[in-house]
mmCIF file of C-alpha atoms and ligand atoms in Angstrom:
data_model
loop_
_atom_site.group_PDB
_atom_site.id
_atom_site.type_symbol
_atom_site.label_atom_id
_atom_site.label_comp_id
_atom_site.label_asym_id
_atom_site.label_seq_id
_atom_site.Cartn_x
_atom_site.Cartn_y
_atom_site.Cartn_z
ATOM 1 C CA UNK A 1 111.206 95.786 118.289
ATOM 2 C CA UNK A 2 108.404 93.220 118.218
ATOM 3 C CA UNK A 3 106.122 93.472 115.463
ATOM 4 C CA UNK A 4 102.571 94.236 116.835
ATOM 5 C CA UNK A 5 100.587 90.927 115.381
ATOM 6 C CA UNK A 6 97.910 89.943 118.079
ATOM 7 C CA UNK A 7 94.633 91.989 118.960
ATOM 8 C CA UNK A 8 92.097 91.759 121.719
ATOM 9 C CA UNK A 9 88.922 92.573 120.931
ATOM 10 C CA UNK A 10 86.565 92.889 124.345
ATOM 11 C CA UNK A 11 83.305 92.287 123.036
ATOM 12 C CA UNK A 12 81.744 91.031 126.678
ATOM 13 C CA UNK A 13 79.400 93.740 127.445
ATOM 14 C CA UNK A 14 76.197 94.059 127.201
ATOM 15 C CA UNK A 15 74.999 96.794 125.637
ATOM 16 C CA UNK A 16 72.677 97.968 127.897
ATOM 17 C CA UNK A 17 72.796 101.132 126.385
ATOM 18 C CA UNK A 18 71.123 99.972 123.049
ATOM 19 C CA UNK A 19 68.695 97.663 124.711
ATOM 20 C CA UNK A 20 65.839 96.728 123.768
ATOM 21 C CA UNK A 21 67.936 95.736 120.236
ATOM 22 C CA UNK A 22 70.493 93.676 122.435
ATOM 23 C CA UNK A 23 68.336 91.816 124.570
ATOM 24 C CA UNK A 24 69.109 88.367 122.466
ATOM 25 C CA UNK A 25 71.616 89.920 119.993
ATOM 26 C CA UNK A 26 74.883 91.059 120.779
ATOM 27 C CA UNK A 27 75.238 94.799 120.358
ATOM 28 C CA UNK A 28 78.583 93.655 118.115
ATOM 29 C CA UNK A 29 76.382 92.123 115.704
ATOM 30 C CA UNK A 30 73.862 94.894 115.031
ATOM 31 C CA UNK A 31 74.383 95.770 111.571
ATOM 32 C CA UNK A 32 75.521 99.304 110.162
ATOM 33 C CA UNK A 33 74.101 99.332 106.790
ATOM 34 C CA UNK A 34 74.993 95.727 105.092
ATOM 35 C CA UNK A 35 77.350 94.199 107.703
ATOM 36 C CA UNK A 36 77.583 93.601 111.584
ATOM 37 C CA UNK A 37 79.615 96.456 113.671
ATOM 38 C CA UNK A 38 82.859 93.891 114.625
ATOM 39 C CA UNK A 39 83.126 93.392 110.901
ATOM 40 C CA UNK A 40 84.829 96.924 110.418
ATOM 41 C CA UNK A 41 86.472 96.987 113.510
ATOM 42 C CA UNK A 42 88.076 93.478 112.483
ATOM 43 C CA UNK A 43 88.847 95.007 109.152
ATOM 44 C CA UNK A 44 90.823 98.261 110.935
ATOM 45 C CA UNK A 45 92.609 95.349 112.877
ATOM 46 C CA UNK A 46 93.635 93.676 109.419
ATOM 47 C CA UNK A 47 94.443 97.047 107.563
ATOM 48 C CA UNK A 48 96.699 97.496 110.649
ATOM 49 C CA UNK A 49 98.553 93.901 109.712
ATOM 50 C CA UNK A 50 97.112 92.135 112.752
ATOM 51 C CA UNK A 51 96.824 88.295 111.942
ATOM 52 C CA UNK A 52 95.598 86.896 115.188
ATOM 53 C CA UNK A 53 92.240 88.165 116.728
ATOM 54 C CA UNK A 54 91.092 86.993 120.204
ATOM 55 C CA UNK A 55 87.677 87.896 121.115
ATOM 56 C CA UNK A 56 86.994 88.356 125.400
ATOM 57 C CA UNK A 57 83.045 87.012 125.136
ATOM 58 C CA UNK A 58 80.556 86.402 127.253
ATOM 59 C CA UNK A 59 76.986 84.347 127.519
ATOM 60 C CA UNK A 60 75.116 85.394 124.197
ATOM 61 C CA UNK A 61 77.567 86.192 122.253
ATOM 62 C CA UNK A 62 78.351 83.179 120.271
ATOM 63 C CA UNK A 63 76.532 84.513 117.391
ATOM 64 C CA UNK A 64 80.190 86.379 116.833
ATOM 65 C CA UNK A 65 81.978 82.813 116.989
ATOM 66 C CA UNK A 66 79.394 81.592 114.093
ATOM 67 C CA UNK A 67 80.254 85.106 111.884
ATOM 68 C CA UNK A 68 83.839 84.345 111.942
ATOM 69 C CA UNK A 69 83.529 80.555 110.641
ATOM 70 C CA UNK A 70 82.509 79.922 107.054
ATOM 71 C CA UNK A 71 78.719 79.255 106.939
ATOM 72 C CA UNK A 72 79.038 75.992 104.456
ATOM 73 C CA UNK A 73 75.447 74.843 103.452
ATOM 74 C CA UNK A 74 74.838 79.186 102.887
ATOM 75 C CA UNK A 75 77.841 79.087 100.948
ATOM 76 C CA UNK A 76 77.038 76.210 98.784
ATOM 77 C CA UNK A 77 73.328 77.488 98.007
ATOM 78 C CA UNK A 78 74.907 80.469 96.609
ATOM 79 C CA UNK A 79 77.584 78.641 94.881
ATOM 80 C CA UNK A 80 74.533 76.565 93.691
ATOM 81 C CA UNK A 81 72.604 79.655 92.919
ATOM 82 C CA UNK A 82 75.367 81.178 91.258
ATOM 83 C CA UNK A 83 75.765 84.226 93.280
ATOM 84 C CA UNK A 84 79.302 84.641 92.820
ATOM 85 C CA UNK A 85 79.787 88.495 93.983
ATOM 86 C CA UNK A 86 78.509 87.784 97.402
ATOM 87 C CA UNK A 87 80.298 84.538 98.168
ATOM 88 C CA UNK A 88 83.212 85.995 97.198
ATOM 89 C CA UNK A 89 82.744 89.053 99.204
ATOM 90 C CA UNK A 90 81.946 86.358 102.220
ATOM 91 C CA UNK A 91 85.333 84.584 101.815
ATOM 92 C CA UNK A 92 87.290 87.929 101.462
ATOM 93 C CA UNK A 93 86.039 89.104 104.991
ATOM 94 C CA UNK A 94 86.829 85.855 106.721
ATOM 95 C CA UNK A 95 90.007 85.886 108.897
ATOM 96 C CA UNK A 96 91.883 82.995 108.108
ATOM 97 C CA UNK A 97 91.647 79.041 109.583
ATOM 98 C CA UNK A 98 92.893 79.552 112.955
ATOM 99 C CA UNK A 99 93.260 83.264 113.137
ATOM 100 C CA UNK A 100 90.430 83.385 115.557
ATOM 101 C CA UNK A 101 90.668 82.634 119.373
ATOM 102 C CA UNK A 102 87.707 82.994 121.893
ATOM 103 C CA UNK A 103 87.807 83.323 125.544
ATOM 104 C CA UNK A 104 85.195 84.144 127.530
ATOM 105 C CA UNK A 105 85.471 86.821 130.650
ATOM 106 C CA UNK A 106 83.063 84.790 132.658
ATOM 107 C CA UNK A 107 81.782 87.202 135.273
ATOM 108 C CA UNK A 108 81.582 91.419 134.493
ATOM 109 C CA UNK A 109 84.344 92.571 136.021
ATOM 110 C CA UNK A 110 85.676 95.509 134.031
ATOM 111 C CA UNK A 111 87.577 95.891 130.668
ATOM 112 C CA UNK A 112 90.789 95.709 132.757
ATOM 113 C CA UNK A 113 89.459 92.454 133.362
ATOM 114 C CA UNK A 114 88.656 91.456 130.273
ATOM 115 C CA UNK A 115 91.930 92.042 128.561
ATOM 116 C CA UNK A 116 93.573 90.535 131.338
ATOM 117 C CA UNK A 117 91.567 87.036 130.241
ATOM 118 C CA UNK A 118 93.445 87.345 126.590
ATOM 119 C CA UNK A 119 96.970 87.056 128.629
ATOM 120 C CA UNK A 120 97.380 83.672 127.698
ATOM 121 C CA UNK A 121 96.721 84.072 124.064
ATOM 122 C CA UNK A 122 98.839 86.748 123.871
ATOM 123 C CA UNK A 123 101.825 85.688 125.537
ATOM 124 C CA UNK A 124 104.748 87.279 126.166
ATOM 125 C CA UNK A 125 104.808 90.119 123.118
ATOM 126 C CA UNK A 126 103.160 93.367 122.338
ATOM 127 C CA UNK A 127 99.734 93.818 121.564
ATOM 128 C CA UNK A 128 96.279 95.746 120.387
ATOM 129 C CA UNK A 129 93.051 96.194 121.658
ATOM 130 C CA UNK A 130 90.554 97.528 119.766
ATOM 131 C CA UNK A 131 87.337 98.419 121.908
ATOM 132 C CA UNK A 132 84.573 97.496 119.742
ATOM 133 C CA UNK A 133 81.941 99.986 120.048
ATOM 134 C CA UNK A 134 83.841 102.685 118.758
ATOM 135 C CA UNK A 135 83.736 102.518 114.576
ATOM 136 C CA UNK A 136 86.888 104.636 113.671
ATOM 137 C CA UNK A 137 87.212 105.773 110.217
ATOM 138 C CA UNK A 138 90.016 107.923 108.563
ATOM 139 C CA UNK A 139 92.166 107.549 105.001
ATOM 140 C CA UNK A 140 94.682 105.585 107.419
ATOM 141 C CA UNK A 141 92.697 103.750 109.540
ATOM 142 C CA UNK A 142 93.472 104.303 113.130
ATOM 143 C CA UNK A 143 95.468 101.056 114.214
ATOM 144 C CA UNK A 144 97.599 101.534 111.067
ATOM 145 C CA UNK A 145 98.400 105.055 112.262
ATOM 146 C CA UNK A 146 99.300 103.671 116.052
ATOM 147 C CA UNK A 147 101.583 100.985 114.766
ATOM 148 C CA UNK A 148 103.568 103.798 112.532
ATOM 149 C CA UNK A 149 103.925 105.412 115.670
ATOM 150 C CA UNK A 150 104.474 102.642 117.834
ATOM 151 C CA UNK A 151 107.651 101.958 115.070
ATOM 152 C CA UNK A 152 108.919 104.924 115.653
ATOM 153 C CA UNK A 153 108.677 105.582 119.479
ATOM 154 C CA UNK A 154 108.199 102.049 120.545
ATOM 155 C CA UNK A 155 106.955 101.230 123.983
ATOM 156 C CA UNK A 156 102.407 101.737 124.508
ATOM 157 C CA UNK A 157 100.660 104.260 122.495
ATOM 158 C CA UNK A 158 97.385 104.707 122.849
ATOM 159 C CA UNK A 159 94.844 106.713 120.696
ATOM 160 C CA UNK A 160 92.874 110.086 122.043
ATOM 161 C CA UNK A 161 90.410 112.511 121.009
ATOM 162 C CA UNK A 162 89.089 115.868 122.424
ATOM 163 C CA UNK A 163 85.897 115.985 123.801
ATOM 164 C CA UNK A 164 83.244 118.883 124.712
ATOM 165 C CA UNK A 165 84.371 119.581 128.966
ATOM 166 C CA UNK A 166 81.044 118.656 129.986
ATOM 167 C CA UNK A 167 81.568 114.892 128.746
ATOM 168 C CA UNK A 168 84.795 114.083 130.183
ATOM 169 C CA UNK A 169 83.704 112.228 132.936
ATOM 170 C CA UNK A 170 82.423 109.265 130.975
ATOM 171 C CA UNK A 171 85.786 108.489 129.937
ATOM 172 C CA UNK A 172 89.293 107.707 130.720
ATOM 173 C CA UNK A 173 91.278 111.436 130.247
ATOM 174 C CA UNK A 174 95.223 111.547 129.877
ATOM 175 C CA UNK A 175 96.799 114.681 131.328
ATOM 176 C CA UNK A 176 99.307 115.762 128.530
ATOM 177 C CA UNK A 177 103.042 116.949 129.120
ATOM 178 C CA UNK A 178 103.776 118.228 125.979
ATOM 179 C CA UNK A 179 104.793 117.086 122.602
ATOM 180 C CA UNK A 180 107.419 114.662 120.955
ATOM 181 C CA UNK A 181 107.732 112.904 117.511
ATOM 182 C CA UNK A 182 104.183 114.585 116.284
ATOM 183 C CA UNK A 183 102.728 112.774 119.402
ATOM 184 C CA UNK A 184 101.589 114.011 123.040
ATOM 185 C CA UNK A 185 103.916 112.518 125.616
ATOM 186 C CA UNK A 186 102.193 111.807 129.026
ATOM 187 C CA UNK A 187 102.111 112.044 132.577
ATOM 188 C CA UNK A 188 98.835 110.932 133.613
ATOM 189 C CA UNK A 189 95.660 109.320 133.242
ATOM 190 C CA UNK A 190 92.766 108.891 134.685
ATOM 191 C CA UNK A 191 89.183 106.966 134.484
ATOM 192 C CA UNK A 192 86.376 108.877 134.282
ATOM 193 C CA UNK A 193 87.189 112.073 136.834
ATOM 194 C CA UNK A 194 84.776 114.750 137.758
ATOM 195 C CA UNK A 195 84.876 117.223 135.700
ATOM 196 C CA UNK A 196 86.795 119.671 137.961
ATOM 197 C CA UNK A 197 89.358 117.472 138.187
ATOM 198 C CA UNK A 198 90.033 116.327 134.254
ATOM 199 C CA UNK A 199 93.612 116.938 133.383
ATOM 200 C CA UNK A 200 92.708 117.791 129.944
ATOM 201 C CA UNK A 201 89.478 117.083 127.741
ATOM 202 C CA UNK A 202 91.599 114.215 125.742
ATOM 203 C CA UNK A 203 89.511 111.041 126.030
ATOM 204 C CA UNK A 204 90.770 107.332 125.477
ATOM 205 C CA UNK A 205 88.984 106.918 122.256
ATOM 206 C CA UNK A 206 89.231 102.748 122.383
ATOM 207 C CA UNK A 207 92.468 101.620 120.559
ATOM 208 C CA UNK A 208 95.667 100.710 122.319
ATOM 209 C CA UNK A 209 98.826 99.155 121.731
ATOM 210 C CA UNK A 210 100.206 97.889 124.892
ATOM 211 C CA UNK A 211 103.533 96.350 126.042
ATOM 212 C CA UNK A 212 102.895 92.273 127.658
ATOM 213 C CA UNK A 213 104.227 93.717 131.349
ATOM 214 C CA UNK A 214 100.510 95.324 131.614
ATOM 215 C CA UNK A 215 98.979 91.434 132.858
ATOM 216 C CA UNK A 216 100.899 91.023 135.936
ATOM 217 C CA UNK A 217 99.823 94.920 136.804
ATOM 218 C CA UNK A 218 96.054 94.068 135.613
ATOM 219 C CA UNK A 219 96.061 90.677 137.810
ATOM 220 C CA UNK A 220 96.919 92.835 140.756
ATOM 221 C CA UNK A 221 94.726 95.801 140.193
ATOM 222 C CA UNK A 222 92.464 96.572 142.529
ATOM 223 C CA UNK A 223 88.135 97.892 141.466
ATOM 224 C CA UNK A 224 88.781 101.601 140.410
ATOM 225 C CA UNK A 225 85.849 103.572 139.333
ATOM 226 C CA UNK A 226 82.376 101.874 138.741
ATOM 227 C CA UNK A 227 83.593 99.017 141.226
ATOM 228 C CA UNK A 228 85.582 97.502 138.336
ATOM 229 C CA UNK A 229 89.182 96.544 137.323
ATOM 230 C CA UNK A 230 90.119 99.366 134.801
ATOM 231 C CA UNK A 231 92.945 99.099 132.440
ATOM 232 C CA UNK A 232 93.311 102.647 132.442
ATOM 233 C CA UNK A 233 94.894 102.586 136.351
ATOM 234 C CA UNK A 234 96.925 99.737 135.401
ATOM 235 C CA UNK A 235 98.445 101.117 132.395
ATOM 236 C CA UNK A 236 98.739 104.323 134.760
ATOM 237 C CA UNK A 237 101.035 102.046 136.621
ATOM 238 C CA UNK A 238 103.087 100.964 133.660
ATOM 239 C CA UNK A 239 103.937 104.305 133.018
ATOM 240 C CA UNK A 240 106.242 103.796 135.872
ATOM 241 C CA UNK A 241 108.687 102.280 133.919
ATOM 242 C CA UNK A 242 107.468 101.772 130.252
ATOM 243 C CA UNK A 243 107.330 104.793 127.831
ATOM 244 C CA UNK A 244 103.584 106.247 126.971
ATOM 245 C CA UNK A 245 102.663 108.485 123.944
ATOM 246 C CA UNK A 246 98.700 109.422 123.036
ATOM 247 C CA UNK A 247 97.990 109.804 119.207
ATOM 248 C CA UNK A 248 95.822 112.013 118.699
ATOM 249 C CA UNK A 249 93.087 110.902 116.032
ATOM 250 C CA UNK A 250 91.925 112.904 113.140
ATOM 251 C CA UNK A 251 89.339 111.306 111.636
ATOM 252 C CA UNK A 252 86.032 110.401 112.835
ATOM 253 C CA UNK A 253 84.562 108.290 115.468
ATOM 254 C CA UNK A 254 81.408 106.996 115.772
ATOM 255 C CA UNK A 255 79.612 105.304 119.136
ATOM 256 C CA UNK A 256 77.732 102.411 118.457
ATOM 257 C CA UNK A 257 77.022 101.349 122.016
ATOM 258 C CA UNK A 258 75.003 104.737 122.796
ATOM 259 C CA UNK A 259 71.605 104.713 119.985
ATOM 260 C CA UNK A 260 72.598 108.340 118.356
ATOM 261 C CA UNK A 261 75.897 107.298 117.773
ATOM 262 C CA UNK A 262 74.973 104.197 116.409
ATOM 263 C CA UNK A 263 72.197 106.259 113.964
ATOM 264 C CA UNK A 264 74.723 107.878 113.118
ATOM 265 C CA UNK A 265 77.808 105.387 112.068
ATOM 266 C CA UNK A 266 74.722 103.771 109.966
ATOM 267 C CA UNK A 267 73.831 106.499 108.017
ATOM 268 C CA UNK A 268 77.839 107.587 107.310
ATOM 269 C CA UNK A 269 79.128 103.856 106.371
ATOM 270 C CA UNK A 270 75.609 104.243 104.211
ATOM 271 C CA UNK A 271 76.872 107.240 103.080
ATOM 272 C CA UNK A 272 80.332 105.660 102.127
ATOM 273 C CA UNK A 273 79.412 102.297 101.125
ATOM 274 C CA UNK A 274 81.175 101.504 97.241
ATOM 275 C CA UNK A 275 78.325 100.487 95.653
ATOM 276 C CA UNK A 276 75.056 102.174 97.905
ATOM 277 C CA UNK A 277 76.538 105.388 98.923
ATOM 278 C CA UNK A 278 75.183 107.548 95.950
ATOM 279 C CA UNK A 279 71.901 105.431 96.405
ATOM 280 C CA UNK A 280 71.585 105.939 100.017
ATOM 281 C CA UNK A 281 72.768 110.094 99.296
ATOM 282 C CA UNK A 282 69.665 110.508 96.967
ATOM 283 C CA UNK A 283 67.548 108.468 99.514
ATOM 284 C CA UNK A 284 68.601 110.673 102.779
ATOM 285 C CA UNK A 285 68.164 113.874 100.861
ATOM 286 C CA UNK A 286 64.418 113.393 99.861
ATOM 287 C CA UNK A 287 64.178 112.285 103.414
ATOM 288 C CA UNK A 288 65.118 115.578 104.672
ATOM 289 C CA UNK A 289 62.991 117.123 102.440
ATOM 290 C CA UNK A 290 60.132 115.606 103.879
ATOM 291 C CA UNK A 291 61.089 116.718 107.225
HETATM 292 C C1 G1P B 301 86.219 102.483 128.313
HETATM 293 C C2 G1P B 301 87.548 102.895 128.928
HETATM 294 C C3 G1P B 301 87.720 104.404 128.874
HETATM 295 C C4 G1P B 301 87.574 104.904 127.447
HETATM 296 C C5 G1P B 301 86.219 104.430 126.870
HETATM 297 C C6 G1P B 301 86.113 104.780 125.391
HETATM 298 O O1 G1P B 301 85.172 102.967 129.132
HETATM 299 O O2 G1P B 301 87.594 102.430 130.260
HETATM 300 O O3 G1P B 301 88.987 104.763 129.367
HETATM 301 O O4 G1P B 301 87.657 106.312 127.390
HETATM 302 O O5 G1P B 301 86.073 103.003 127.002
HETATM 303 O O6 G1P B 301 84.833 104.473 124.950
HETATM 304 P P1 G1P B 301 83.676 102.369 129.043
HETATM 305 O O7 G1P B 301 83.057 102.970 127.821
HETATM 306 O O8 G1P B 301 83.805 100.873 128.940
HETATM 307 O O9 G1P B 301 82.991 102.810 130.304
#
C-alpha cells in the first residue's frame, strides 16, 4: 500500500462569502487569532505525515506563495532585534525547501477542476485534499485519523459529518450502506441534492484521501451542479471499481468561508491558543457580561 505523502490544497476561490474582507486578501490568509487560516490546515496536513503540499491558486492569491517562503530581511531584523521566540516559531511553521508546489486553476471551473490541475504534481500515487475553509480540530487531527483508516481498509476514504436536514443541500451527501471496520461503507453520493432527495444528512466535511485513477474520471467529467466540474460525481464514478469508506468525524469543524463560522473558529483557536487562551477566556467573559 502506498504511503499517502502528497496533499492538494484548493485554495482558488474567492471567498465571496466573506467579502468585503477578501476583496484584495485571500480569504486563506485572514487570520484566526495570531496566524492566517491555511496555516492550521497546513499543520493538520503535517500532523497527518504529508511532506509535499501543492496549492491550486488563482489571481490574488500569491500572498499564500510569499507565507510559505522565509521572509529574510523580517527574519534578520528580529534576529537583529533579538526576538528569538518568534523567529523560531516562524522557522518551525515553514514547510521545508521544496515542499511547496503552486499551480494555478486559471479559470473557475469547480473544485473537481481544481484538483484535477494538481494531477501532474501528484503523479501516479495516492493522495489528500484538504479543502481549506473548513478548520478541523480534534485530539487526532482529522487527516491523521483518515490515513489510520486508509491503512487499514486501503482504497479512498473520505471524511463526513451530520448536518441539521434543512442544510443538506449546500453540500455533497453520501448515502450510507452500513458499517465495516468502525467506518460507514458506501453506495452513493451526491452534490448538493434537494432536500427531499438527500440519502442521508452526512455531509462531505472537506478532507479526502483519494486513489490517482480519480484524474482521468475528473478530465472527463462533465458540469454537475452549479454548472461546474464536481469531484464529488467523479469520485461517484470511481466507486465503480475502487473501494469507498466515509469516516465519520468527531471533533469539531469550523467554516471560515461563511462570516459566523469564521467568528467563530477565531474565538475557539483564541480560546485554545498555548499561551493566550486563559487571556482571551477572562477577556470573552467580561465581554459577555457587558452584553
Ligand atoms: C465542496 C464540495 C462538497 C462539500 C463541501 C464542504 O462544496 O463540493 O461536496 O460538502 O465543499 O464544504 P463547496 O463548499 O465548494 O460548494
Amino acid at each position: 500500500m502506498k504511503k499517502i505523502r502528497k496533499a492538494v490544497l484548493p485554495v482558488a476561490g474567492l471567498g465571496t462569502r466573506v467579502l468585503p474582507a477578501t476583496k484584495c486578501l485571500p480569504k486563506e490568509m485572514l487570520p484566526v487569532f495570531d496566524r492566517p487560516a491555511i496555516q492550521y490546515v497546513v499543520d493538520e496536513a503535517r500532523a497527518a505525515g504529508i511532506e509535499h503540499f501543492i496549492f491550486v491558486t488563482g489571481r490574488n492569491k500569491t500572498a499564500i506563495e510569499d507565507y510559505f517562503d522565509s521572509a529574510y530581511e523580517l527574519e534578520k531584523t528580529l534576529e537583529y532585534k533579538n526576538k528569538i521566540g518568534v523567529l523560531d516559531q516562524l522557522r518551525d511553521l515553514l514547510p521545508d525547501p521544496g515542499a511547496c508546489s503552486f499551480v494555478r486553476q486559471q479559470l473557475p471551473k469547480g473544485l473537481g477542476h481544481a484538483v484535477w490541475c494538481a494531477r501532474d504534481v501528484v503523479g501516479d500515487e495516492p493522495f489528500a485534499v484538504l479543502l481549506p475553509d473548513m478548520i478541523m480540530r480534534d485530539d487526532v487531527p482529522c487527516l491523521a485519523q483518515m490515513v489510520e483508516a486508509y491503512e487499514r481498509v486501503g482504497g479512498n476514504v473520505i471524511s463526513v459529518e451530520e448536518v441539521p436536514q434543512e442544510d443538506v443541500s449546500k453540500y455533497g451527501i453520501v448515502d450510507p450502506d452500513g458499517e465495516q471496520h468502525g467506518l460507514i461503507k458506501m453506495k452513493g453520493m451526491v452534490e448538493k441534492p434537494a432536500r427531499e432527495d438527500a440519502p442521508s444528512n452526512y455531509m462531505i466535511s472537506g478532507r479526502y484521501i483519494l486513489q490517482p485513477e480519480i484524474f482521468d474520471l475528473l478530465e472527463n467529467q462533465t458540469p454537475g451542479a452549479g454548472g461546474e466540474i464536481q469531484l464529488t460525481d467523479s469520485m461517484l464514478s470511481l466507486m465503480g471499481n475502487s473501494s469507498f469508506f466515509a469516516m465519520p468525524f468527531k471533533g469539531k469543524t469550523y467554516d471560515t468561508g461563511s462570516k459566523l463560522g469564521y467568528l467563530e473558529a477565531f474565538v475557539a483557536l483564541a480560546l485554545a491558543h498555548s499561551e493566550h487562551g486563559d487571556e482571551s477566556r477572562d477577556l470573552l467573559k467580561k465581554m459577555m457580561k457587558d452584553l
